[in-house]
């Protein structure tokens, strides 16, 4: 393991292993099969990359996305490691070069998609060349329980056999137990060594807001994150495009991404997001698997995610570099109803439906929670924890109150109007707003009309949403979006049951000031270090452009932050900075030393 630690520094420029890495690498080097479940950003790649560098032989890496494989090969090349990928888009010259290195025994890693491995002649040729181990990335793709099931992953067991029963190491960030057990059964001939890493990502802040004025809420959030790269998830293709267009108009560089875009445009937008600084990508869930950009500073859900599993995966794409990252989830009654409808329409086995339903209700519960969100999220994944102190509820608090009477008023408004109207209409009835429609139907003469004058319309909307979330109201029909009273609602209405709800949080507009006051320096540098950091980012962008690689492949944000703080003056001290390995020191060291030396320090002289 001393070799491994030395290589971690000289090749990757990191001082220490992160939790789990040294165990896994020890097992891999010892020839054991390994299954590791680690959250995004915990550093899975190094667990197969280091052994591939250290004990020679060829590691076959299976990964689901061509773009991701290309990215990793480029990143490894920047570190001076021989790696290649063969795919439908590879140039002939690259293919020839890969085989030349492979036959000469010089190639350390070969990245292939599972589709590619269906080619028996290729597998035969690989077997002759000699494969030391099979590393399976995004291993949850093998499982039907996973959120990214790929039938081609099912072939991997036979590929392993065809290669001569080689060692298998598999990695996933998917948290739930059903998927984990399935992966082990599918991929391993005998029980592997298993490492389960904590799912906590303490650098990711969790924030939720009920939708109020969503555009304004999104803009306020972005205003707190100027110049930062981030992802906005929206529930439909049309919404991603509309939102990207309106943000661009307001001067933010925002690009859309969804499965309906022309292939070339989609790829281009993804490349720009990966390669440049400060881009906002507005995407459907089609975006994200295998996006290993380390400096995504925020993830904003413009609509409530489809389930807690996907929520966790999606926010997990922020802050892989361990620097603070922010998230915000906007949610509303419409989202909850939409997600339930989508689930009802899906063609699923009864067992799958139960799994998906559990994931959706856990998501809904997370929205109107009154206690620490992180604690609830981790509890879902089977981890006990203390309140985090950093989520919106830990910071701002939330109060509960006995909402039985309010609930009865809302339910009775639904009952007396014939169980067919939506939340807006019911809220109007409750506050006594005699709209044209209400007058036309004579609902201004009902006993409940104005029975809720003591509270605002927004508060009633929140109560109705929570009644829906709690199953007291259900959709009357898929077409109209009105509500009828479900059995738990009857129990409340007739006083057989009480109900505790959250005191509605203040309107988003009231909160905006607080967010702005918090400032924008995500990395917490003082003014002169911040200025140097911004300067080094520009230097990095220039280098990345001229070399045709992504900015973070030159140096990660975290590396630049440390340079800006420590201002190294020679190669030796620069070499001790996070993320500066031998190859990068050689290549970029002198330039960065000069840039730092020439940048005016505030207190110079
Ligand atoms: P995962 O695949 O688990 O999501 P990655 O392998 O992409 O995560 O690693 C996330 C980031 O952390 C990368 O930028 C990687 O270089 C960095 N990293 C990995 N291991 C370490 C370490 N021991 N020390 C510091 N940074 C690390
Ligand atoms: Zn908390």
Coordinates of C-alpha atoms and ligand atoms in Angstrom, one line a residue:
X1 CA 0.0 0.0 0.0
X2 CA 3.0 2.4 0.4
X3 CA 3.3 2.1 -3.4
X4 CA -0.3 3.0 -3.8
X5 CA 0.0 6.0 -1.6
X6 CA 3.1 7.3 -3.4
X7 CA 1.4 6.9 -6.8
X8 CA -1.7 8.7 -5.5
X9 CA 0.6 11.7 -4.9
X10 CA 3.0 11.5 -7.9
X11 CA 0.3 10.6 -10.5
X12 CA -2.8 12.3 -9.2
X13 CA -1.4 14.9 -6.9
X14 CA -3.5 13.9 -3.9
X15 CA -2.1 13.5 -0.3
X16 CA -4.5 11.0 1.2
X17 CA -7.0 8.4 0.3
X18 CA -10.6 9.3 0.8
X19 CA -12.7 6.9 3.0
X20 CA -13.0 3.5 1.5
X21 CA -10.4 3.9 -1.3
X22 CA -7.4 2.3 0.5
X23 CA -9.5 -0.8 1.5
X24 CA -10.8 -1.2 -2.0
X25 CA -7.4 -0.7 -3.6
X26 CA -5.9 -3.2 -1.2
X27 CA -8.5 -5.8 -2.1
X28 CA -8.2 -5.2 -5.8
X29 CA -4.4 -5.4 -5.7
X30 CA -4.8 -8.7 -3.7
X31 CA -6.8 -10.1 -6.6
X32 CA -10.2 -10.2 -4.9
X33 CA -13.6 -9.4 -6.5
X34 CA -15.0 -6.2 -5.1
X35 CA -18.4 -4.5 -5.1
X36 CA -18.3 -0.9 -3.9
X37 CA -21.3 1.3 -3.2
X38 CA -20.1 4.8 -2.9
X39 CA -21.9 8.1 -3.4
X40 CA -21.1 10.2 -6.4
X41 CA -17.9 12.3 -5.9
X42 CA -16.4 9.9 -3.4
X43 CA -13.7 8.9 -5.8
X44 CA -14.6 5.6 -7.3
X45 CA -12.5 5.9 -10.4
X46 CA -9.2 5.9 -8.6
X47 CA -10.1 2.6 -7.0
X48 CA -9.6 0.8 -10.4
X49 CA -7.2 3.3 -12.0
X50 CA -4.5 3.1 -9.4
X51 CA -4.3 -0.7 -9.4
X52 CA -4.3 -0.6 -13.2
X53 CA -1.3 1.7 -13.1
X54 CA 0.5 -0.2 -10.3
X55 CA 0.4 -3.8 -11.2
X56 CA 0.5 -3.7 -15.0
X57 CA -1.7 -5.8 -17.2
X58 CA -4.8 -4.5 -18.8
X59 CA -8.0 -3.4 -17.1
X60 CA -11.1 -3.5 -19.1
X61 CA -13.4 -0.8 -18.0
X62 CA -17.1 -1.1 -18.9
X63 CA -19.1 2.1 -18.8
X64 CA -22.4 3.0 -20.3
X65 CA -21.7 6.2 -22.1
X66 CA -19.4 6.9 -25.0
X67 CA -19.0 10.6 -24.1
X68 CA -18.0 9.7 -20.5
X69 CA -15.4 7.2 -21.7
X70 CA -13.9 9.7 -24.1
X71 CA -13.7 12.1 -21.3
X72 CA -12.0 9.7 -19.0
X73 CA -9.4 8.7 -21.6
X74 CA -8.6 12.4 -22.1
X75 CA -8.3 12.9 -18.4
X76 CA -6.0 9.9 -18.0
X77 CA -3.9 11.2 -20.9
X78 CA -3.5 14.5 -19.2
X79 CA -2.0 12.5 -16.3
X80 CA 0.3 10.6 -18.6
X81 CA -1.5 7.2 -18.4
X82 CA -2.0 5.0 -21.4
X83 CA -5.7 4.5 -21.8
X84 CA -8.0 4.1 -24.9
X85 CA -11.6 3.6 -25.9
X86 CA -13.0 1.8 -28.9
X87 CA -16.4 2.8 -30.0
X88 CA -18.4 3.5 -33.1
X89 CA -17.1 7.0 -33.2
X90 CA -13.4 6.3 -32.8
X91 CA -11.2 7.4 -35.7
X92 CA -9.3 4.5 -37.5
X93 CA -6.0 5.9 -36.5
X94 CA -7.1 5.9 -32.8
X95 CA -8.2 2.3 -33.1
X96 CA -4.9 1.2 -34.7
X97 CA -3.0 3.0 -32.0
X98 CA -5.0 1.4 -29.3
X99 CA -4.3 -2.1 -30.6
X100 CA -0.7 -1.3 -31.1
X101 CA -0.4 -0.3 -27.4
X102 CA -2.5 -3.2 -26.4
X103 CA -0.4 -5.8 -28.3
X104 CA 2.8 -4.2 -27.0
X105 CA 1.5 -4.7 -23.4
X106 CA 1.6 -0.9 -22.8
X107 CA -2.1 -0.1 -22.5
X108 CA -3.3 0.1 -18.9
X109 CA -7.0 0.7 -19.4
X110 CA -9.4 0.0 -22.2
X111 CA -12.9 1.6 -21.9
X112 CA -15.7 -0.3 -23.7
X113 CA -19.4 -0.1 -23.8
X114 CA -21.4 -3.2 -23.0
X115 CA -22.8 -3.2 -26.6
X116 CA -19.3 -3.4 -27.9
X117 CA -18.6 -6.4 -25.8
X118 CA -21.4 -8.3 -27.6
X119 CA -19.0 -8.7 -30.4
X120 CA -17.5 -12.2 -29.8
X121 CA -14.5 -11.7 -32.1
X122 CA -13.5 -8.6 -30.1
X123 CA -13.8 -10.5 -26.8
X124 CA -11.8 -13.4 -28.3
X125 CA -9.0 -11.0 -29.4
X126 CA -9.0 -9.3 -26.0
X127 CA -8.7 -12.7 -24.4
X128 CA -5.6 -13.5 -26.5
X129 CA -4.1 -10.1 -25.6
X130 CA -4.7 -10.9 -21.9
X131 CA -7.1 -9.1 -19.6
X132 CA -6.2 -8.8 -15.9
X133 CA -9.5 -7.6 -14.6
X134 CA -12.9 -6.3 -15.5
X135 CA -14.0 -3.0 -13.9
X136 CA -17.7 -2.3 -14.2
X137 CA -18.7 1.4 -13.7
X138 CA -22.3 2.4 -13.0
X139 CA -23.0 -1.2 -12.1
X140 CA -26.6 -0.5 -11.2
X141 CA -27.3 -0.5 -15.0
X142 CA -27.4 -4.3 -14.7
X143 CA -30.4 -4.2 -12.4
X144 CA -34.0 -3.7 -13.3
X145 CA -34.5 -2.0 -9.9
X146 CA -32.0 0.6 -10.8
X147 CA -33.0 3.9 -12.4
X148 CA -30.9 3.3 -15.5
X149 CA -31.5 -0.3 -16.5
X150 CA -29.5 -1.3 -19.6
X151 CA -30.3 -4.8 -20.9
X152 CA -26.8 -5.0 -22.5
X153 CA -25.3 -5.0 -19.0
X154 CA -26.8 -8.4 -18.5
X155 CA -24.2 -9.9 -20.9
X156 CA -21.3 -9.0 -18.7
X157 CA -21.4 -12.2 -16.7
X158 CA -20.8 -14.2 -19.9
X159 CA -18.1 -11.7 -21.0
X160 CA -16.3 -12.3 -17.7
X161 CA -16.4 -16.1 -18.4
X162 CA -15.3 -15.7 -22.0
X163 CA -12.3 -13.7 -20.8
X164 CA -11.2 -16.6 -18.6
X165 CA -13.1 -15.9 -15.4
X166 CA -11.2 -12.7 -14.7
X167 CA -11.3 -10.6 -11.5
X168 CA -14.4 -8.3 -11.3
X169 CA -14.6 -5.0 -9.6
X170 CA -17.9 -3.2 -9.7
X171 CA -19.0 0.3 -8.6
X172 CA -22.2 2.1 -8.2
X173 CA -23.6 5.2 -6.4
X174 CA -27.1 3.7 -6.2
X175 CA -28.2 3.5 -2.7
X176 CA -31.1 1.2 -2.2
X177 CA -30.8 -2.3 -1.0
X178 CA -33.0 -3.9 -3.7
X179 CA -30.6 -2.7 -6.4
X180 CA -27.5 -3.7 -4.5
X181 CA -28.5 -7.3 -4.0
X182 CA -29.5 -7.6 -7.6
X183 CA -26.1 -6.3 -8.8
X184 CA -24.2 -8.9 -6.7
X185 CA -26.4 -11.7 -8.0
X186 CA -26.0 -10.6 -11.6
X187 CA -22.3 -9.8 -11.8
X188 CA -20.4 -12.0 -9.4
X189 CA -19.9 -15.8 -9.6
X190 CA -19.1 -15.9 -5.8
X191 CA -19.7 -13.4 -3.1
X192 CA -17.3 -10.4 -3.5
X193 CA -15.8 -8.2 -0.9
X194 CA -18.4 -5.4 -0.3
X195 CA -17.7 -1.8 0.7
X196 CA -20.7 0.3 1.6
X197 CA -19.8 3.9 2.0
X198 CA -21.9 6.4 3.9
X199 CA -24.3 8.3 1.6
X200 CA -23.8 11.6 3.3
X201 CA -22.5 14.4 1.2
X202 CA -22.0 17.0 3.8
X203 CA -20.7 19.6 1.3
X204 CA -24.0 19.6 -0.5
X205 CA -26.6 22.0 1.0
X206 CA -30.2 20.9 0.9
X207 CA -32.9 23.5 0.3
X208 CA -36.6 23.3 -0.6
X209 CA -39.2 25.9 -1.4
X210 CA -42.8 25.5 -2.4
X211 CA -43.4 26.9 -5.8
X212 CA -44.7 30.4 -5.5
X213 CA -43.4 32.4 -8.4
X214 CA -41.0 29.8 -9.9
X215 CA -39.3 32.1 -12.4
X216 CA -38.5 34.6 -9.7
X217 CA -37.4 31.9 -7.3
X218 CA -35.0 30.4 -10.0
X219 CA -33.6 33.8 -10.8
X220 CA -33.1 34.7 -7.1
X221 CA -31.2 31.4 -6.6
X222 CA -29.0 32.0 -9.7
X223 CA -28.3 35.5 -8.5
X224 CA -26.6 33.9 -5.5
X225 CA -24.4 31.8 -7.8
X226 CA -22.9 34.2 -10.3
X227 CA -20.3 32.7 -12.7
X228 CA -20.8 29.2 -11.3
X229 CA -21.5 26.0 -13.3
X230 CA -24.7 24.4 -12.5
X231 CA -27.6 22.1 -13.5
X232 CA -31.3 23.0 -13.6
X233 CA -33.6 20.0 -13.9
X234 CA -37.1 20.5 -15.3
X235 CA -39.8 18.0 -15.9
X236 CA -40.5 18.5 -19.6
X237 CA -38.5 19.2 -22.7
X238 CA -40.5 22.3 -23.5
X239 CA -39.8 23.7 -20.1
X240 CA -36.0 23.2 -20.4
X241 CA -36.0 25.1 -23.7
X242 CA -38.2 27.9 -22.4
X243 CA -36.2 28.3 -19.2
X244 CA -32.8 28.2 -21.0
X245 CA -34.0 30.9 -23.4
X246 CA -35.3 33.2 -20.7
X247 CA -32.2 32.8 -18.6
X248 CA -30.0 33.5 -21.7
X249 CA -32.1 36.6 -22.3
X250 CA -31.3 37.8 -18.8
X251 CA -27.6 37.4 -19.5
X252 CA -26.8 34.0 -18.1
X253 CA -25.2 31.5 -20.4
X254 CA -27.8 28.7 -20.3
X255 CA -28.1 25.7 -22.6
X256 CA -30.9 23.2 -23.0
X257 CA -30.5 19.4 -22.9
X258 CA -33.1 16.8 -23.5
X259 CA -33.5 13.5 -25.4
X260 CA -35.6 15.2 -28.1
X261 CA -32.7 17.5 -29.3
X262 CA -30.8 16.8 -32.4
X263 CA -27.9 14.5 -31.5
X264 CA -25.3 17.0 -32.5
X265 CA -26.8 19.8 -30.6
X266 CA -27.2 17.8 -27.5
X267 CA -23.6 16.7 -27.6
X268 CA -22.4 20.2 -28.3
X269 CA -24.3 21.6 -25.3
X270 CA -22.9 18.9 -23.1
X271 CA -19.4 19.5 -24.3
X272 CA -19.7 23.2 -23.7
X273 CA -21.0 22.6 -20.2
X274 CA -18.2 20.2 -19.4
X275 CA -15.5 22.2 -21.0
X276 CA -16.2 25.8 -20.0
X277 CA -16.8 27.6 -16.8
X278 CA -20.0 29.2 -15.6
X279 CA -22.5 27.5 -17.9
X280 CA -26.0 26.6 -16.7
X281 CA -27.4 23.5 -18.3
X282 CA -31.2 23.2 -18.2
X283 CA -32.1 19.6 -18.7
X284 CA -34.5 16.8 -18.3
X285 CA -33.4 13.7 -16.4
X286 CA -31.9 12.5 -19.6
X287 CA -28.9 14.5 -18.6
X288 CA -26.4 13.5 -16.0
X289 CA -25.4 9.9 -15.8
X290 CA -21.7 9.7 -15.9
X291 CA -21.2 13.5 -15.9
X292 CA -18.0 13.6 -14.0
X293 CA -17.5 17.4 -14.0
X294 CA -16.1 18.0 -10.5
X295 CA -17.0 21.7 -10.1
X296 CA -20.7 21.7 -10.6
X297 CA -21.6 24.2 -7.9
X298 CA -25.3 23.9 -7.8
X299 CA -28.3 21.7 -8.8
X300 CA -31.7 23.3 -8.9
X301 CA -34.8 21.2 -9.4
X302 CA -37.4 23.5 -11.1
X303 CA -39.9 20.7 -10.6
X304 CA -40.1 18.1 -7.9
X305 CA -38.1 14.9 -8.9
X306 CA -39.9 11.6 -9.7
X307 CA -38.6 9.9 -6.6
X308 CA -36.1 10.1 -3.7
X309 CA -33.6 7.9 -5.5
X310 CA -33.4 10.1 -8.5
X311 CA -33.4 13.2 -6.3
X312 CA -30.3 11.9 -4.5
X313 CA -28.6 10.9 -7.8
X314 CA -29.3 14.3 -9.3
X315 CA -28.2 16.5 -6.5
X316 CA -25.2 14.2 -6.2
X317 CA -23.8 15.7 -9.4
X318 CA -22.9 18.8 -7.5
X319 CA -19.7 19.3 -5.6
X320 CA -17.7 16.2 -6.5
X321 CA -14.6 18.2 -5.7
X322 CA -15.8 18.4 -2.1
X323 CA -16.1 22.2 -2.1
X324 CA -19.4 23.6 -0.9
X325 CA -22.3 23.1 -3.4
X326 CA -25.8 24.3 -3.2
X327 CA -29.1 22.7 -4.2
X328 CA -32.7 23.9 -4.3
X329 CA -35.8 21.9 -5.0
X330 CA -39.0 23.7 -6.0
X331 CA -42.2 21.7 -5.4
X332 CA -45.9 22.1 -5.8
X333 CA -49.1 20.3 -5.8
X334 CA -49.1 20.0 -9.5
X335 CA -45.8 18.2 -9.4
X336 CA -47.0 15.7 -6.9
X337 CA -50.1 15.0 -9.0
X338 CA -48.1 14.8 -12.2
X339 CA -45.6 12.3 -10.7
X340 CA -48.4 10.1 -9.4
X341 CA -50.1 10.2 -12.8
X342 CA -46.9 9.3 -14.6
X343 CA -46.3 6.4 -12.3
X344 CA -49.9 5.1 -12.7
X345 CA -49.4 5.2 -16.5
X346 CA -46.1 3.3 -16.4
X347 CA -46.0 -0.3 -17.4
X348 CA -44.5 -2.0 -14.4
X349 CA -44.6 -5.3 -12.6
X350 CA -46.5 -5.1 -9.3
X351 CA -43.2 -5.4 -7.4
X352 CA -41.5 -2.6 -9.4
X353 CA -44.6 -0.5 -8.9
X354 CA -44.3 -0.9 -5.1
X355 CA -40.6 0.1 -5.2
X356 CA -41.4 3.2 -7.4
X357 CA -44.3 4.2 -5.2
X358 CA -42.1 4.0 -2.1
X359 CA -39.6 6.2 -3.8
X360 CA -42.2 8.8 -4.8
X361 CA -43.9 9.0 -1.4
X362 CA -40.5 9.4 0.3
X363 CA -39.9 12.3 -2.1
X364 CA -43.2 13.9 -1.4
X365 CA -42.6 13.5 2.4
X366 CA -39.2 15.2 2.1
X367 CA -40.8 18.3 0.6
X368 CA -43.1 19.3 3.5
X369 CA -41.0 17.9 6.2
X370 CA -40.5 19.8 9.5
X371 CA -37.3 18.2 10.7
X372 CA -33.7 17.9 9.2
X373 CA -33.9 17.0 5.6
X374 CA -30.5 15.3 5.5
X375 CA -31.5 13.1 8.4
X376 CA -34.6 12.0 6.6
X377 CA -32.8 11.4 3.3
X378 CA -30.1 9.3 5.0
X379 CA -32.7 7.5 7.0
X380 CA -34.3 6.4 3.7
X381 CA -31.0 4.8 2.7
X382 CA -30.8 3.1 6.1
X383 CA -28.3 5.4 7.8
X384 CA -28.9 6.9 11.2
X385 CA -27.6 10.5 11.7
X386 CA -27.9 13.6 13.7
X387 CA -29.6 16.8 12.4
X388 CA -27.1 18.3 9.9
X389 CA -27.3 22.0 10.9
X390 CA -26.9 23.0 7.3
X391 CA -30.2 22.3 5.5
X392 CA -32.9 24.9 5.2
X393 CA -34.9 23.3 8.0
X394 CA -32.0 23.1 10.4
X395 CA -31.1 26.7 9.6
X396 CA -34.5 28.4 9.4
X397 CA -36.5 26.0 11.5
X398 CA -40.1 24.9 10.8
X399 CA -42.9 24.6 13.2
X400 CA -45.7 22.1 13.3
X401 CA -49.2 22.8 14.5
X402 CA -52.4 21.0 15.0
X403 CA -54.0 21.5 11.6
X404 CA -57.1 19.5 12.1
X405 CA -59.5 22.4 12.0
X406 CA -57.8 24.0 8.9
X407 CA -57.9 20.6 7.3
X408 CA -61.6 20.2 8.0
X409 CA -62.3 23.6 6.5
X410 CA -60.4 22.7 3.3
X411 CA -62.0 19.3 3.0
X412 CA -65.4 20.7 3.6
X413 CA -64.8 23.2 0.9
X414 CA -64.0 20.3 -1.4
X415 CA -67.1 18.4 -0.3
X416 CA -69.5 21.3 -0.6
X417 CA -68.3 22.2 -4.1
X418 CA -68.9 18.7 -5.3
X419 CA -65.4 17.2 -5.1
X420 CA -64.3 18.3 -8.5
X421 CA -62.2 21.5 -8.2
X422 CA -58.5 22.2 -8.0
X423 CA -56.5 23.8 -5.2
X424 CA -56.7 27.4 -6.6
X425 CA -60.5 27.3 -6.7
X426 CA -60.8 25.8 -3.2
X427 CA -58.4 28.4 -1.8
X428 CA -60.5 31.2 -3.4
X429 CA -63.6 29.7 -1.8
X430 CA -61.9 29.5 1.6
X431 CA -60.6 33.0 1.7
X432 CA -63.9 34.3 0.3
X433 CA -62.7 35.6 -3.0
X434 CA -65.9 35.9 -5.2
X435 CA -64.4 35.2 -8.6
X436 CA -66.5 35.2 -11.6
X437 CA -66.6 31.4 -11.7
X438 CA -67.4 31.1 -8.0
X439 CA -70.4 33.5 -8.4
X440 CA -71.6 31.8 -11.5
X441 CA -71.8 28.5 -9.6
X442 CA -73.3 30.1 -6.6
X443 CA -70.4 28.9 -4.4
X444 CA -70.3 32.3 -2.8
X445 CA -73.4 31.3 -0.9
X446 CA -71.8 28.3 0.7
X447 CA -71.2 28.0 4.4
X448 CA -67.5 27.5 3.8
X449 CA -67.2 30.6 1.6
X450 CA -64.8 32.8 3.5
X451 CA -64.5 30.4 6.3
X452 CA -60.8 30.7 6.0
X453 CA -60.5 34.4 5.8
X454 CA -58.0 34.4 8.7
X455 CA -55.3 32.9 6.5
X456 CA -53.9 33.9 3.1
X457 CA -54.5 32.2 -0.2
X458 CA -50.9 30.8 -0.2
X459 CA -51.4 29.2 3.2
X460 CA -54.5 27.5 2.0
X461 CA -52.7 26.3 -1.1
X462 CA -50.0 24.8 1.2
X463 CA -52.6 23.1 3.3
X464 CA -54.3 21.6 0.3
X465 CA -51.0 20.4 -1.0
X466 CA -50.1 18.7 2.3
X467 CA -53.6 17.1 2.4
X468 CA -52.9 15.7 -1.0
X469 CA -49.4 14.6 0.0
X470 CA -50.9 12.9 3.0
X471 CA -53.4 11.0 0.9
X472 CA -56.5 12.8 2.4
X473 CA -57.3 14.3 -1.0
X474 CA -56.9 12.5 -4.3
X475 CA -57.4 13.4 -7.9
X476 CA -61.0 13.2 -9.0
X477 CA -60.1 12.5 -12.6
X478 CA -56.9 12.5 -14.6
X479 CA -58.3 15.1 -17.0
X480 CA -59.5 17.8 -14.8
X481 CA -57.1 17.9 -11.9
X482 CA -59.8 18.5 -9.3
X483 CA -59.8 16.7 -5.9
X484 CA -62.1 14.4 -4.2
X485 CA -61.9 13.2 -0.6
X486 CA -60.1 9.9 0.1
X487 CA -60.8 7.7 3.1
X488 CA -58.1 9.3 5.4
X489 CA -59.7 12.7 4.5
X490 CA -63.1 11.4 5.6
X491 CA -61.6 10.4 9.0
X492 CA -60.3 13.9 9.4
X493 CA -63.5 15.6 8.3
X494 CA -65.6 13.6 10.7
X495 CA -63.2 14.1 13.6
X496 CA -62.0 10.5 13.9
X497 CA -58.5 11.6 13.3
X498 CA -56.3 14.6 13.9
X499 CA -53.7 16.0 11.6
X500 CA -50.4 17.8 12.3
X501 CA -49.0 19.9 9.5
X502 CA -46.1 22.3 8.9
X503 CA -46.7 26.0 9.4
X504 CA -46.4 27.2 5.8
X505 CA -42.9 28.7 5.1
X506 CA -42.7 32.4 4.3
X507 CA -43.1 33.5 0.7
X508 CA -40.0 33.1 -1.5
X509 CA -39.7 36.9 -1.9
X510 CA -39.2 37.4 1.9
X511 CA -36.4 34.9 1.8
X512 CA -34.6 36.4 -1.1
X513 CA -32.9 39.1 0.9
X514 CA -31.5 36.6 3.3
X515 CA -30.0 34.6 0.5
X516 CA -28.4 37.6 -1.1
X517 CA -27.0 38.8 2.2
X518 CA -25.3 35.5 2.5
X519 CA -23.0 36.5 -0.3
X520 CA -21.7 34.6 -3.2
X521 CA -18.2 33.5 -2.5
X522 CA -18.9 29.8 -2.6
X523 CA -15.3 28.9 -1.8
X524 CA -14.9 31.5 1.0
X525 CA -11.7 33.2 -0.2
X526 CA -10.7 36.7 1.0
X527 CA -10.8 39.4 -1.6
X528 CA -7.2 39.3 -2.9
X529 CA -7.2 35.5 -3.1
X530 CA -10.6 35.6 -4.8
X531 CA -9.1 37.9 -7.4
X532 CA -6.2 35.7 -8.0
X533 CA -8.5 32.6 -8.2
X534 CA -10.5 34.3 -10.9
X535 CA -7.4 35.2 -12.8
X536 CA -6.1 31.6 -12.6
X537 CA -9.4 30.4 -13.9
X538 CA -8.9 32.6 -17.0
X539 CA -5.4 31.2 -17.5
X540 CA -6.9 27.7 -17.2
X541 CA -9.6 28.4 -19.7
X542 CA -7.0 29.6 -22.2
X543 CA -4.9 26.5 -21.7
X544 CA -7.9 24.2 -22.0
X545 CA -9.0 25.8 -25.2
X546 CA -5.6 25.6 -26.8
X547 CA -5.3 21.9 -25.8
X548 CA -8.8 21.0 -26.7
X549 CA -9.7 19.6 -23.3
X550 CA -12.1 20.5 -20.5
X551 CA -11.0 23.3 -18.1
X552 CA -11.1 20.9 -15.1
X553 CA -8.8 18.5 -16.8
X554 CA -6.1 21.2 -16.6
X555 CA -6.7 21.8 -12.9
X556 CA -9.7 21.5 -10.7
X557 CA -11.3 24.5 -9.0
X558 CA -10.0 23.2 -5.7
X559 CA -6.5 23.2 -7.0
X560 CA -6.8 26.8 -8.1
X561 CA -8.3 27.8 -4.8
X562 CA -5.4 26.3 -3.0
X563 CA -2.9 28.0 -5.3
X564 CA -4.7 31.4 -4.8
X565 CA -4.5 30.9 -1.0
X566 CA -0.9 29.6 -0.7
X567 CA 0.7 31.5 -3.6
X568 CA 3.5 28.9 -4.2
X569 CA 6.6 30.5 -5.6
X570 CA 8.5 27.5 -6.9
X571 CA 7.8 24.1 -8.5
X572 CA 8.5 22.2 -5.3
X573 CA 5.9 24.0 -3.3
X574 CA 3.5 24.0 -6.2
X575 CA 3.9 20.2 -6.3
X576 CA 2.4 19.9 -2.8
X577 CA -0.8 21.6 -3.9
X578 CA -4.0 19.4 -4.1
X579 CA -4.3 17.8 -7.5
X580 CA -0.8 18.7 -8.9
X581 CA 0.8 15.4 -9.9
X582 CA 4.2 15.0 -11.7
X583 CA 2.8 15.2 -15.2
X584 CA 0.8 18.4 -14.6
X585 CA 3.7 20.0 -12.7
X586 CA 5.9 19.4 -15.7
X587 CA 3.4 20.7 -18.2
X588 CA 1.8 23.7 -16.5
X589 CA 3.9 24.3 -13.4
X590 CA 6.2 27.1 -14.7
X591 CA 3.3 29.0 -16.3
X592 CA 1.2 29.0 -13.1
X593 CA 4.2 30.0 -10.9
X594 CA 4.8 33.0 -13.2
X595 CA 1.1 34.0 -13.3
X596 CA 1.0 33.9 -9.5
X597 CA 4.2 35.8 -9.1
X598 CA 3.1 38.5 -11.5
X599 CA -0.4 38.9 -10.0
X600 CA -0.4 41.9 -7.7
X601 CA -0.9 40.8 -4.1
X602 CA -3.0 43.3 -2.2
X603 CA -0.4 43.8 0.5
X604 CA 2.7 43.5 -1.7
X605 CA 5.7 45.5 -0.6
Ligands
LIG1 P1 -17.1 9.2 -8.4 O1 -16.8 8.3 -9.7 O2 -17.1 8.4 -7.2 O3 -18.3 10.0 -8.6 P2 -14.6 10.4 -9.1 O4 -13.8 9.2 -9.2 O5 -15.0 11.1 -10.4 O6 -15.9 10.2 -8.2 O7 -13.9 11.4 -8.2 C1 -14.4 12.7 -7.8 C2 -13.4 13.7 -7.7 O8 -12.5 13.5 -6.6 C3 -12.4 13.7 -8.9 O9 -12.1 15.0 -9.3 C4 -11.2 12.9 -8.4 O10 -10.0 13.2 -9.1 C5 -11.2 13.4 -6.9 N1 -10.5 12.5 -6.0 C6 -10.6 11.1 -6.0 N2 -9.9 10.6 -5.0 C7 -9.3 11.6 -4.4 C8 -8.4 11.7 -3.2 N3 -8.0 10.6 -2.6 N4 -8.1 12.9 -2.8 C9 -8.5 14.0 -3.4 N5 -9.3 14.0 -4.5 C10 -9.7 12.8 -5.0
LIG2 ZN1 -30.5 19.5 8.5

